[in-house]
Structures are given as structure tokens and as C-alpha cells.
XYZ file of C-alpha atoms in Angstrom:
680
model
C 431.379 22.943 172.899
C 432.854 23.758 169.791
C 434.228 20.223 167.655
C 438.430 18.816 168.851
C 440.677 19.740 166.469
C 444.001 17.341 166.774
C 447.421 18.397 166.878
C 448.788 17.995 163.789
C 452.439 16.657 163.566
C 453.977 16.008 160.432
C 454.642 12.667 159.220
C 455.102 11.214 155.561
C 455.004 7.437 154.771
C 457.070 6.860 151.724
C 456.704 3.192 149.548
C 456.556 3.229 145.729
C 457.923 6.443 145.272
C 455.126 8.057 146.316
C 454.671 10.301 149.858
C 451.743 10.075 151.996
C 451.167 12.754 154.359
C 449.998 11.438 157.377
C 449.697 14.411 160.664
C 447.973 12.374 162.508
C 449.677 9.089 163.099
C 450.458 9.903 166.578
C 447.460 8.697 167.613
C 448.642 4.983 166.831
C 450.586 5.439 170.455
C 447.828 4.380 173.072
C 449.823 4.676 175.479
C 450.472 8.172 174.961
C 447.879 10.530 177.078
C 447.903 12.748 174.664
C 445.651 10.009 172.895
C 443.767 9.283 174.843
C 442.802 12.738 175.962
C 442.117 13.584 172.235
C 439.721 10.743 172.037
C 437.940 11.249 175.913
C 437.606 14.887 174.491
C 435.675 13.827 171.789
C 433.429 11.570 173.455
C 432.820 15.083 175.747
C 431.488 16.387 172.098
C 429.830 14.105 171.166
C 427.501 13.724 174.567
C 427.386 17.632 173.645
C 425.783 16.626 170.604
C 423.709 14.127 171.607
C 421.813 16.230 174.824
C 419.828 17.804 172.081
C 418.981 14.340 171.109
C 418.181 13.009 175.215
C 414.277 12.740 174.403
C 414.949 11.069 171.424
C 417.110 8.968 172.317
C 415.211 7.705 175.512
C 411.532 7.937 173.859
C 413.819 5.184 171.018
C 415.722 3.184 174.095
C 411.945 2.720 175.759
C 410.333 1.199 172.280
C 413.490 -1.021 172.120
C 413.353 -1.843 176.106
C 408.698 -2.274 175.398
C 409.853 -4.827 172.795
C 412.282 -6.863 175.095
C 410.153 -10.482 175.918
C 409.807 -11.194 180.585
C 411.205 -13.993 179.574
C 413.360 -15.413 176.193
C 413.702 -18.825 175.776
C 415.402 -20.802 173.517
C 414.276 -24.178 172.241
C 415.958 -27.038 173.951
C 418.337 -28.995 171.777
C 418.799 -32.836 172.552
C 422.465 -34.316 173.423
C 422.285 -37.446 175.451
C 419.743 -37.368 178.461
C 419.620 -33.759 178.234
C 417.969 -30.971 177.068
C 420.120 -27.658 176.252
C 418.733 -24.191 176.113
C 419.586 -20.780 176.672
C 417.162 -18.089 178.502
C 417.551 -14.343 179.034
C 415.124 -12.656 181.714
C 414.277 -8.563 181.189
C 415.944 -7.682 183.952
C 418.592 -8.866 183.545
C 421.856 -7.947 180.886
C 423.731 -11.442 179.705
C 422.417 -15.036 179.032
C 421.474 -18.299 181.166
C 423.078 -21.550 180.286
C 420.756 -23.983 181.163
C 419.360 -27.575 181.035
C 417.056 -30.473 181.759
C 416.779 -34.248 182.367
C 414.450 -35.972 180.329
C 413.523 -38.755 177.703
C 411.213 -36.609 175.280
C 411.112 -33.229 174.609
C 406.867 -33.804 175.275
C 408.122 -34.251 178.965
C 410.352 -31.099 179.961
C 407.528 -29.620 181.033
C 408.019 -31.264 184.401
C 411.312 -31.519 184.300
C 414.187 -29.510 186.787
C 415.575 -26.571 185.287
C 420.030 -26.974 185.811
C 421.234 -23.719 185.574
C 425.163 -24.496 184.428
C 426.488 -20.836 183.632
C 424.446 -17.764 184.330
C 426.440 -14.529 182.797
C 425.093 -12.302 185.358
C 426.514 -13.651 187.908
C 429.721 -14.500 185.813
C 429.933 -10.654 184.861
C 429.778 -9.597 188.835
C 431.150 -5.764 188.369
C 433.197 -6.181 185.540
C 431.671 -3.850 182.732
C 432.301 -6.245 180.148
C 431.817 -9.912 179.819
C 431.784 -11.659 176.538
C 431.467 -15.928 176.837
C 432.007 -16.742 172.840
C 432.559 -20.761 172.956
C 431.432 -23.318 175.636
C 432.070 -27.396 175.205
C 430.801 -30.137 177.582
C 432.722 -33.789 177.979
C 431.472 -36.530 176.669
C 430.187 -37.491 180.164
C 428.344 -33.794 180.053
C 429.883 -33.691 184.015
C 432.160 -30.948 183.023
C 431.842 -27.231 180.753
C 434.232 -25.507 179.677
C 434.340 -22.328 178.356
C 436.059 -18.995 176.942
C 436.079 -15.909 179.104
C 436.956 -12.515 178.140
C 436.644 -8.598 180.108
C 438.463 -6.596 177.709
C 436.484 -6.901 174.444
C 440.334 -8.241 173.163
C 440.444 -11.556 171.249
C 442.672 -12.973 173.810
C 440.848 -15.355 176.021
C 440.724 -17.711 178.853
C 439.542 -21.243 179.114
C 437.535 -22.070 182.184
C 436.297 -25.330 183.446
C 433.474 -26.059 185.535
C 432.376 -29.286 187.174
C 428.523 -29.466 186.885
C 428.437 -32.156 189.222
C 429.488 -29.676 192.244
C 429.586 -26.134 190.742
C 432.903 -25.934 190.881
C 435.516 -23.924 189.058
C 438.465 -26.433 188.091
C 442.053 -25.798 189.205
C 443.247 -25.527 185.251
C 443.330 -21.696 183.735
C 444.481 -21.567 179.978
C 445.389 -18.095 178.769
C 445.486 -16.418 175.495
C 442.918 -19.006 173.661
C 441.684 -17.573 170.023
C 438.096 -16.034 170.386
C 436.380 -18.474 168.118
C 436.873 -22.138 166.651
C 439.178 -22.888 169.082
C 438.587 -25.357 171.782
C 437.099 -29.187 171.898
C 437.560 -31.904 174.286
C 438.377 -35.454 173.555
C 435.738 -38.229 173.713
C 437.727 -40.037 176.888
C 437.034 -36.365 178.149
C 440.649 -36.630 179.608
C 441.874 -34.070 177.244
C 441.029 -30.578 175.444
C 442.409 -29.212 172.364
C 443.573 -25.524 171.978
C 444.721 -22.766 169.623
C 446.339 -19.845 171.176
C 446.826 -16.551 169.604
C 450.390 -15.081 168.740
C 451.587 -11.227 169.987
C 449.174 -9.830 166.869
C 445.764 -11.776 167.966
C 446.341 -14.348 164.880
C 445.524 -18.483 165.556
C 448.639 -19.985 165.044
C 449.471 -22.762 167.332
C 448.124 -25.936 168.530
C 448.001 -27.862 171.725
C 446.695 -30.408 174.000
C 445.960 -29.857 177.624
C 445.536 -32.936 180.232
C 442.616 -31.548 182.611
C 443.826 -31.331 186.369
C 447.751 -32.336 185.034
C 450.142 -29.000 185.885
C 452.582 -30.517 183.336
C 452.929 -28.159 180.498
C 450.175 -28.978 177.844
C 451.816 -30.476 174.249
C 452.069 -28.619 171.047
C 450.669 -30.487 168.371
C 450.943 -27.729 165.485
C 452.323 -24.425 164.591
C 451.164 -22.593 161.769
C 453.831 -20.291 160.474
C 452.827 -18.878 157.299
C 451.658 -15.782 158.675
C 448.850 -15.156 155.912
C 447.244 -18.494 157.401
C 444.735 -18.403 160.829
C 444.021 -22.105 162.591
C 441.461 -22.862 164.305
C 439.196 -26.420 165.362
C 436.007 -27.925 164.894
C 434.686 -31.410 166.176
C 432.799 -33.129 163.091
C 429.189 -33.757 163.640
C 429.825 -37.708 164.515
C 432.391 -36.454 167.427
C 435.026 -39.055 166.732
C 437.714 -36.546 164.954
C 438.618 -32.804 165.617
C 439.676 -30.918 161.846
C 442.383 -28.308 162.377
C 442.109 -25.883 159.550
C 444.883 -23.849 158.753
C 443.095 -21.076 156.640
C 443.917 -18.603 154.746
C 440.948 -16.271 151.631
C 442.289 -18.272 148.857
C 443.982 -21.778 150.709
C 442.786 -24.148 152.753
C 444.456 -27.511 154.853
C 443.223 -29.876 157.381
C 444.128 -32.173 159.562
C 442.646 -34.819 161.720
C 443.015 -35.326 165.438
C 441.284 -38.904 166.209
C 439.229 -37.529 169.571
C 438.583 -41.109 170.954
C 442.330 -41.979 170.440
C 443.604 -38.733 172.080
C 447.259 -39.497 172.046
C 447.503 -40.741 167.777
C 449.360 -38.225 165.709
C 448.025 -35.277 163.634
C 446.753 -36.868 160.455
C 447.203 -34.474 157.131
C 444.070 -34.572 154.519
C 444.938 -32.951 151.701
C 448.762 -30.365 151.247
C 447.883 -26.351 151.071
C 447.412 -25.718 147.126
C 447.202 -21.563 146.324
C 443.562 -21.422 145.577
C 441.746 -24.651 146.715
C 439.563 -24.613 149.535
C 438.408 -27.603 151.085
C 436.127 -28.508 154.581
C 436.120 -31.868 155.986
C 433.301 -33.575 157.918
C 432.884 -37.519 158.719
C 429.817 -39.661 157.655
C 430.254 -43.436 158.605
C 433.152 -44.786 157.329
C 433.886 -42.119 154.951
C 435.131 -38.117 155.036
C 433.118 -35.909 153.732
C 435.206 -32.899 151.277
C 433.533 -29.793 150.306
C 435.866 -28.413 147.758
C 436.274 -25.695 145.261
C 438.835 -27.587 143.412
C 437.382 -27.219 139.410
C 434.035 -25.962 140.990
C 433.760 -22.548 141.725
C 430.744 -22.420 143.805
C 432.270 -26.000 145.704
C 431.010 -29.558 144.916
C 431.025 -32.750 146.970
C 433.348 -35.241 147.525
C 433.607 -38.380 149.927
C 436.482 -40.913 150.907
C 437.157 -43.491 153.105
C 438.847 -42.704 156.288
C 441.279 -45.929 155.489
C 442.415 -44.728 152.383
C 442.449 -40.640 151.792
C 443.760 -40.372 148.426
C 440.243 -42.075 147.222
C 437.562 -39.108 145.955
C 434.360 -40.405 144.685
C 431.847 -36.989 143.464
C 428.199 -37.620 145.916
C 425.990 -35.615 143.656
C 426.513 -33.759 140.254
C 428.074 -30.669 140.304
C 425.709 -27.802 139.654
C 426.842 -23.941 139.717
C 424.058 -22.397 139.898
C 424.402 -24.317 143.670
C 427.069 -22.728 145.980
C 427.154 -24.980 148.272
C 429.026 -24.195 151.778
C 428.874 -26.537 154.650
C 427.737 -30.219 155.574
C 425.117 -31.484 158.071
C 425.913 -35.599 159.013
C 423.515 -37.459 160.935
C 423.346 -41.051 161.636
C 421.141 -41.704 159.063
C 420.826 -38.562 156.805
C 423.375 -36.185 154.740
C 422.412 -32.678 154.697
C 423.788 -29.594 152.889
C 423.899 -25.603 153.935
C 424.272 -23.864 150.971
C 423.048 -20.633 148.425
C 420.951 -20.686 145.425
C 418.544 -17.433 144.233
C 420.593 -15.241 146.441
C 418.779 -17.293 149.553
C 420.375 -19.929 152.237
C 418.639 -23.590 151.100
C 419.095 -26.792 152.929
C 419.017 -29.658 151.301
C 419.221 -33.048 151.868
C 420.550 -36.099 150.092
C 418.126 -38.668 148.799
C 418.794 -40.936 146.294
C 422.308 -39.655 144.832
C 420.331 -36.614 144.406
C 420.059 -33.266 146.863
C 416.552 -32.078 147.524
C 415.607 -28.768 148.733
C 413.705 -28.267 151.480
C 410.636 -26.014 150.219
C 409.624 -22.929 152.145
C 407.004 -20.214 151.554
C 408.604 -16.633 152.265
C 410.141 -15.354 149.480
C 413.207 -14.022 151.724
C 414.744 -15.691 154.137
C 417.344 -17.599 156.318
C 417.860 -20.995 157.059
C 420.442 -22.380 159.913
C 420.788 -25.902 161.433
C 421.004 -25.697 165.046
C 424.432 -26.760 166.773
C 425.252 -29.165 169.306
C 422.355 -31.951 168.155
C 422.679 -35.138 169.075
C 424.216 -36.988 165.821
C 421.902 -39.937 166.358
C 419.448 -37.548 167.283
C 415.460 -38.888 164.903
C 414.852 -34.692 164.248
C 416.513 -32.066 163.529
C 416.384 -28.726 164.380
C 415.886 -26.581 161.882
C 415.638 -22.621 162.389
C 413.998 -20.633 160.410
C 413.958 -16.046 160.447
C 412.645 -13.918 157.617
C 412.416 -9.982 157.970
C 408.971 -10.560 159.337
C 409.023 -13.475 160.453
C 410.785 -13.967 164.252
C 413.343 -16.812 164.576
C 411.069 -20.307 164.488
C 412.744 -23.429 165.077
C 410.876 -26.379 163.097
C 411.748 -30.603 164.274
C 412.625 -32.313 160.634
C 412.041 -35.881 161.362
C 414.747 -37.188 159.517
C 413.106 -40.381 158.703
C 410.150 -38.866 157.068
C 410.662 -35.812 155.691
C 408.356 -34.149 157.824
C 408.612 -30.929 159.514
C 406.772 -29.026 162.484
C 407.147 -25.507 163.689
C 407.979 -25.916 167.686
C 409.049 -22.659 168.776
C 409.089 -19.117 168.007
C 411.101 -16.518 169.723
C 408.692 -14.239 171.880
C 408.105 -10.631 171.058
C 406.873 -8.104 173.068
C 403.413 -6.250 172.204
C 401.272 -5.974 169.607
C 403.095 -6.978 166.533
C 401.271 -8.252 163.033
C 403.164 -9.278 160.585
C 400.540 -8.623 157.806
C 401.449 -4.784 158.988
C 404.088 -4.796 157.304
C 405.880 -5.508 153.651
C 409.737 -7.151 152.791
C 410.278 -8.195 149.270
C 413.393 -8.364 147.006
C 414.465 -5.664 144.232
C 417.944 -5.754 141.587
C 419.646 -3.146 141.030
C 421.416 -2.963 138.528
C 424.811 -1.688 138.166
C 426.896 0.271 135.941
C 428.251 -3.076 134.284
C 424.878 -4.724 133.784
C 425.336 -6.789 136.888
C 421.686 -7.263 139.144
C 422.556 -6.604 142.422
C 419.925 -7.952 145.315
C 418.598 -5.623 147.557
C 416.136 -6.904 150.750
C 413.372 -4.295 151.456
C 411.116 -3.654 154.395
C 408.933 -1.436 155.617
C 405.374 -0.812 157.188
C 402.945 -1.193 154.801
C 401.647 2.715 153.908
C 405.047 4.071 154.401
C 404.861 4.380 150.339
C 401.847 6.268 149.971
C 402.808 9.444 149.963
C 406.171 8.761 147.778
C 409.516 8.562 149.074
C 410.253 8.152 152.564
C 412.894 7.881 154.997
C 415.211 4.955 154.195
C 418.541 3.241 155.534
C 420.660 1.974 153.663
C 423.044 -0.947 154.401
C 425.945 -3.293 153.182
C 428.658 -5.257 154.543
C 430.479 -6.650 151.004
C 433.388 -8.149 151.616
C 435.287 -11.402 153.202
C 431.956 -13.678 151.021
C 430.514 -13.049 154.520
C 426.013 -13.379 153.440
C 424.164 -10.389 154.222
C 421.047 -12.102 155.430
C 417.517 -11.331 156.123
C 416.743 -11.850 159.810
C 413.844 -10.446 161.962
C 414.908 -7.631 164.624
C 412.416 -6.722 167.466
C 414.281 -3.848 168.515
C 413.601 -2.564 164.718
C 410.057 -2.332 165.123
C 409.550 1.140 166.520
C 411.682 2.497 163.525
C 409.956 0.675 161.174
C 406.985 2.076 162.818
C 408.085 5.800 162.159
C 407.595 4.931 158.463
C 411.445 4.831 158.060
C 412.044 1.856 155.002
C 415.355 -0.606 155.429
C 417.352 -1.881 152.800
C 420.692 -4.341 152.550
C 422.398 -4.299 149.540
C 424.017 -7.526 148.946
C 427.156 -5.496 147.298
C 430.097 -8.007 145.278
C 432.664 -8.770 148.012
C 430.156 -10.641 149.912
C 429.114 -14.647 148.889
C 425.183 -13.858 148.266
C 425.425 -15.307 144.894
C 427.625 -17.422 145.462
C 431.749 -17.330 145.536
C 432.154 -15.273 141.865
C 430.287 -12.890 143.673
C 432.710 -12.932 146.833
C 436.190 -12.891 143.615
C 434.123 -9.847 141.906
C 434.289 -8.037 145.141
C 437.667 -8.094 146.798
C 441.287 -7.773 145.715
C 441.592 -6.004 142.392
C 438.151 -5.684 142.132
C 437.114 -4.311 145.625
C 435.544 -0.790 143.441
C 432.529 -2.729 142.871
C 431.723 -3.393 146.505
C 431.489 0.370 146.505
C 429.918 1.272 142.786
C 427.677 -1.395 143.448
C 426.380 0.720 146.877
C 426.172 3.680 145.030
C 424.187 1.887 142.561
C 421.360 1.031 144.829
C 421.035 4.433 146.465
C 420.610 5.771 142.975
C 418.533 2.795 141.982
C 416.187 3.616 145.006
C 416.115 7.758 144.333
C 415.003 6.602 140.380
C 412.546 3.931 141.769
C 410.988 6.631 144.257
C 411.799 4.716 147.233
C 413.658 8.108 149.189
C 415.381 11.132 148.072
C 418.758 11.841 149.669
C 417.538 14.451 151.799
C 415.740 11.451 153.149
C 418.684 8.089 153.105
C 420.832 7.046 155.416
C 423.742 4.927 154.720
C 425.265 2.285 157.718
C 428.091 0.006 157.696
C 430.617 -1.729 160.260
C 433.915 -2.766 160.295
C 434.048 -3.898 156.594
C 430.981 -2.282 156.105
C 432.089 0.875 158.065
C 434.819 0.688 154.344
C 432.399 0.896 152.657
C 429.890 3.220 153.511
C 433.707 5.563 154.265
C 434.574 4.354 150.932
C 431.085 5.893 149.290
C 431.381 8.882 151.443
C 434.187 10.318 149.408
C 432.739 8.733 145.758
C 429.276 10.032 146.473
C 428.473 11.478 149.635
C 425.721 13.792 148.481
C 423.315 10.802 147.915
C 422.598 10.970 151.800
C 421.770 12.810 154.172
C 423.485 11.021 156.670
C 426.226 8.216 157.072
C 427.054 6.402 159.980
C 430.473 3.932 159.848
C 430.548 1.869 162.838
C 434.110 0.897 163.917
C 435.179 1.687 160.860
C 438.371 -0.230 159.043
C 439.436 3.261 156.799
C 442.971 3.682 156.701
C 443.952 1.089 154.837
C 447.227 1.343 153.518
C 449.301 2.444 156.771
C 446.488 -0.863 158.602
C 448.575 -3.532 155.701
C 451.657 -2.055 155.029
C 452.035 -2.677 159.360
C 452.410 -6.545 159.758
C 452.878 -6.033 163.950
C 448.990 -5.121 163.690
C 446.506 -7.947 164.814
C 445.273 -9.866 161.866
C 446.688 -8.016 159.025
C 448.484 -10.442 157.751
C 445.353 -12.468 157.599
C 444.186 -9.722 155.220
C 447.108 -9.686 151.740
C 444.593 -12.325 149.776
C 441.323 -10.341 150.963
C 442.887 -6.452 150.195
C 445.776 -6.729 148.493
C 449.623 -6.342 150.309
C 450.410 -2.702 149.347
C 454.228 -4.348 149.692
C 453.010 -4.858 145.849
C 453.189 -1.360 144.517
C 450.078 -2.831 142.004
C 447.979 -3.613 145.209
C 449.666 -0.230 146.610
C 447.639 2.052 143.873
C 444.401 0.317 143.996
C 443.942 0.264 147.743
C 445.148 3.853 147.841
C 442.354 4.787 145.072
C 439.929 3.980 147.791
C 440.961 4.302 151.466
C 438.858 6.388 153.149
C 441.793 7.870 155.102
C 443.409 9.251 151.793
C 440.991 10.277 149.963
C 439.363 13.261 152.314
C 438.658 16.249 150.441
C 437.647 19.921 150.694
C 434.194 19.644 150.045
C 431.360 18.760 151.998
C 430.383 15.824 153.454
C 426.586 14.785 154.782
C 426.340 14.465 158.127
C 428.286 11.390 160.025
C 428.198 9.088 163.248
C 431.193 7.372 163.601
C 431.884 4.810 166.240
C 435.516 2.392 167.869
C 436.069 0.817 170.785
C 439.807 1.891 172.599
C 440.581 -2.491 172.717
C 439.758 -2.844 169.439
C 441.878 -5.861 168.096
C 440.250 -6.144 164.725
C 439.596 -2.366 163.522
C 442.203 -0.181 165.691
C 440.145 2.832 166.718
C 443.261 5.050 165.670
C 441.835 4.411 162.044
C 438.533 6.346 162.834
C 440.608 8.748 165.128
C 442.740 10.078 162.342
C 440.065 10.154 160.108
C 437.735 11.699 162.089
C 440.879 14.653 162.554
C 441.185 15.154 158.874
C 437.745 15.102 158.134
C 437.150 18.275 161.227
C 440.344 20.021 158.978
C 438.646 19.603 155.619
C 435.069 19.198 154.929
C 433.881 22.958 154.112
C 430.433 21.991 155.827
C 428.305 22.562 158.695
C 427.435 19.229 159.251
C 427.642 17.449 162.638
C 430.528 14.740 162.936
C 430.775 12.972 165.954
C 433.435 10.523 167.281
C 431.933 7.397 170.109
C 435.071 5.386 171.175
C 433.853 3.207 173.734
C 437.026 3.148 176.303
C 436.097 -0.084 177.926
C 435.054 -2.988 175.070
C 436.566 -3.870 171.536
C 435.068 -4.759 167.837
C 431.305 -5.592 168.889
C 430.647 -2.474 171.252
C 428.885 -2.869 174.465
C 428.501 -6.702 175.733
C 425.222 -5.959 178.251
C 421.738 -6.810 176.172
C 420.628 -3.546 177.658
C 424.097 -1.006 177.153
C 423.800 -2.347 173.423
C 420.257 -1.300 173.077
C 421.270 2.163 174.364
C 424.099 2.405 172.159
C 421.881 1.623 169.209
C 418.973 4.173 170.188
C 422.215 6.857 170.243
C 422.617 5.978 166.482
C 418.956 5.771 166.117
C 418.210 9.261 167.242
C 421.208 11.164 165.431
C 420.132 9.589 162.325
C 416.344 10.119 162.372
C 417.050 13.496 163.586
C 419.181 13.887 160.158
C 416.692 12.393 157.812
C 413.928 14.388 159.086
C 411.472 11.673 161.055
C 409.635 13.052 164.292
């Protein structure tokens, strides 16, 4: 079967006296049968190309499935009289959420399990299910959850009566995927956030459970560059309402104990000032970047929001990202030396929790009681499975109480992880996270997969993935480049990789690849590049700038038609992104963005093998971006290397929802990569 060749329909964009030819613009019309037909033909071609790799795909898939434990259970988290947890069974696609009533953790074994939500039953015969948020009322008799069946960001709230097992009649639609639903303390009201026509979260509502009266609109975010989300303070007393853009934050408070009281503003928005709010005792805790690039911690009395006092002296080497107050102690989360850290406030100073490995990731388990005597901390590394520690708040003593199961033989001592520092072309040191099976480099350069992201200040942290073990066993080296645009090294790391500094993300990745070749880790014929979403933009831009450094490039749901998307305000989330990439209505922004946009920089030259994915219902990166890009690449590239596009016709940005369906997709991708970089 020959590769599909998309028809070309002349179309030009004209702005700032610059003409952009766009012969594949017609693909934007999802209702056009020719568009669907083209995507289906690409899927047929994908299947044809993958047929010779079927045995390799099945071998990798079976190796992954063999690593799936018979049962996986998250550590139970105490909330009042119950301990809540989720578990997965090897024969099930989705998680099961349950609880046990017990007076202490030691008595859990004898307690009876109560399943509160079985996603396998909920999915029924549907091919796709996503449940992103679950919230219990204070009495823990009702569970509100968000449900989606098409891969978009539009979810529906359902409320389950945990005493009868029945769903209430309440149905609330068009609710945002994340940070969009909280109960009042009395359990009579639910606060929620809906999306507009562009799937931007923008309206806060109050719903009276069981009422047929119209819900009350409490706040509308009218600035199109801002999004709205809500969160409950750890104490449960307040719901914080965030109007958020890339550069600016504005927070309001809903008194969860007085749900009919007016919404209260904390600080008016000011361009460039980001801040976050939580509640502790009689005070609000405020993390702010005002006069402190890496954020400082302040407190102010709830009774007088105009007062501010510094909790600890500002330290530019510590990037403070969140606070976690408990009844008796305050914990702070952030980054230092490129790694996640947790500090505890002691005598007006932050004391860092210590760990043994050179690379690790820390987080605090969500859903814990504010007045608990223990704090559950999750720890993992590239080699250590997700491990939960119980930290005694009064003494600081910590004990490992749970470690995620790894099916089959696994000895961490057989593998190696370490941190490298590549020197970028402007002298900046870029951290790299490396893992491989010992012996992989004994005979010289090895096959290597280099990944990266580098946008939104998001962190690429070391994490354990048991499904990666079959690939490591084949002698493949995994490296993650923490390029600028992420937040791994602090807020400046993000600022140096966005808008008119975005090229730093791409050149950091290229320089990391060159470094790995120079240091003998791999060669250009043995190296693959992989990135998803904004990481797909990263490796997509690199395919134009330095494609010869890689044998294969895998952009997954990639953001590649930067100008067309960012010029179209009707596309979901576009206006929210202007502070990240720039607004191309501005000529300087336009020129800079055009200089790296993968679609606009395709040339008549050789490209590496490419494996590109998208989702027909993706609200974050529209399917037509990678579809147009592939069509243009097919027309212009001068090589015989393989180029495939796989479109998930029933899902969105995150691919298949079922666990085994997701593993099958991963196995296909790995089979393609390993075939190209010479791994048998």
C-alpha cells in the first residue's frame, strides 16, 4: 500500500504583509467527509506499515502485560472514620475505588471493603471513559464525580448516594476536566466551573443538591486569556477560586462553612504577579512571586487581608511551589538542585526532608485529614517503584508502609540511574536524567530514547514505570532532557524557554543529543526522540532544525501548526496560550513563532523515520495540526524513510482510556522505534 497523498487546495494566510501558503487548510473542517476519509486512509496505511512489526509489537505488549500485577492497590488514606483507596485487577481495564471503616491502619485487614465507584461497571460497553475528579461530602455519604465519554474537556457531574448505591437525579453538564468541583461543608451545595464554546473554564456556579431551581452564577471570568479553577483549602474551611493566566493570578474565597456568603477577593490581579492561597489556623498562607522570582511565603490574618508578614526569609535557590498545612505543622513543596523537595516549618525555618537516592520525585498524598497525626508522602525514582512513607507529624519520623507491586523479577541493583549536565550553546547547564540496565554501555554506544517537554513551567520528574522494563532489558538507554521552558531549575528556567526565548527549548534538546553522542552514550543511527503535546512541538521543531541527529522521531498529539492555531480565537484554549507562545496578531510575536513552527518550516530535505499520533476529539491540539503536517511532510521530504500518522478516532488528547488499550498503543510505538534504531 502506498502512503496516502492528501489533495491540495490553494489557500493563503495574509497578515503583517506576510503570505503563508496552506494547501491543507481544508482539513480543519471535521464535518467534511473527505477529512474523515483521509484520516481513515492514513490509519489503513499505518496498519499496513505495522503488519511486519506485529510479532515485535505483541512481544513487547506481552512483556508489558506480564509486568501488570495480579492486583494493585494504592495505600489507604484516612479521612475521618474511613480509609480510602483505589485498586486495579489484572483482568480489568479501569480502577476500582473503595473504602474501609476502621479505627486505625493496623485494623484495616479485618475491615470489610465497600466499593464506592467501579469504573469498569461504569464504562459498560463504551470504548472510552474518563473520570477525573471525585469529591465526598463532609458526612461521606455522597460522592460527586466527573464523567466523560468522548475525550473532550466537557464533563458531566453525577452524584452517587453511598448509602443506597443509587445516582441522584442531579446532572450538571459542560463542567471542566480539572479543578472544577467542590462541596460546601454542609453538603447541601456543590460549587462547579463550566466551560464556554472554546472549552475555556470561565464560570463559577453554586448548585443546591436535589433542587430543580436554576443554579446561581457566582463569578464569570470575562478575560479570554484567563481560565477559572477552584480548590478546597486543606482545612476545608474555604474554596479558593483562581482566575489564572500564564503570567497573572487573582484569587477569591468562598466560605465553605457559609456557602451563601458573597465571594471575597484576596488581591486584585496585577500583570506578572502570580500567587496561591491556602488556610492555616487563623491565617491565610500566600505564596507569591512579587519581588521573589522563585516565590516567597507570606501569611495574613483572615480578619484583615491587607496585612502581610513573611513566614521564612526568601531564598532564590529554593523554588517554592505549594504549601500543605496540617493542624499541627506546615509543609512546603518545591524544587532545589533540579529535584522535588518537601520542607517542614520549624522555628521559622524550612527543614528539608532527606532521601537516599540521587534522583527522586516527592509528592504528598491527596485526600488526607487536616487533623491527622501522620502525613503520607509518595516517593519514587527511575528505579524505585512508588513508595508511600508515613511521616509522624509530631516527631518527623518516617516509615515506608507501602510499595507499588512490580510483577515478575525485578532487582533495582541490576539497573543504573544518574544525572548528567549537558552544556547548551549559550553555556547554560541542562540537566539530563539517565537510566539503563547495567552492561548496556559495555560494548560502546547503545540504542537510546531521548524525551523532553519544556513548556508551561511543567516539571519532567523521574518516575518508575514497570512497563518500561521490557525495553530496558533490551539494552535501551532512556534519557529525559529537562530543557528550558519547564520549571525544573526554578521560575527562571521557565521564563528562559517561553515566548521570545522559546528557541532555547529546542536548542537545549539538540545540544543534549549532541552531548550524548560526544560522551559515547549513543550515535545518530541509534537515537530516537520522543515528545507529546508541547513536547511534540519540541521534537517536531527539532525534526526541522536537526533531524539528522536522530534515526526516528515520535511526536505524539503534537502542537505543530503554531501560527494557524494561535491566530484563531475560536479554537479551544488558544487565548489562554498567548502568554506562553506569544500573540501572532503582534508582528514581532508572529515573526518569532513562524521561525520555529514545525508546519511552516518543512523543507525539501531528508527527515528521519517519523511516528505521529493524534486524536479526532482532542480539544487541546486539534487533529488537523498533525494531519496537515504529515501531508506537507509527505510532499516535501526527499528520503524513503517511513512516515505514519495514527488517529484515534474515538478519543482525545490522552489516547485510549482503558489500561490494556493504552499498553497496546505504547507497544506499537516501541515496536516502531526499536525496529528503526536496530534493537532486535
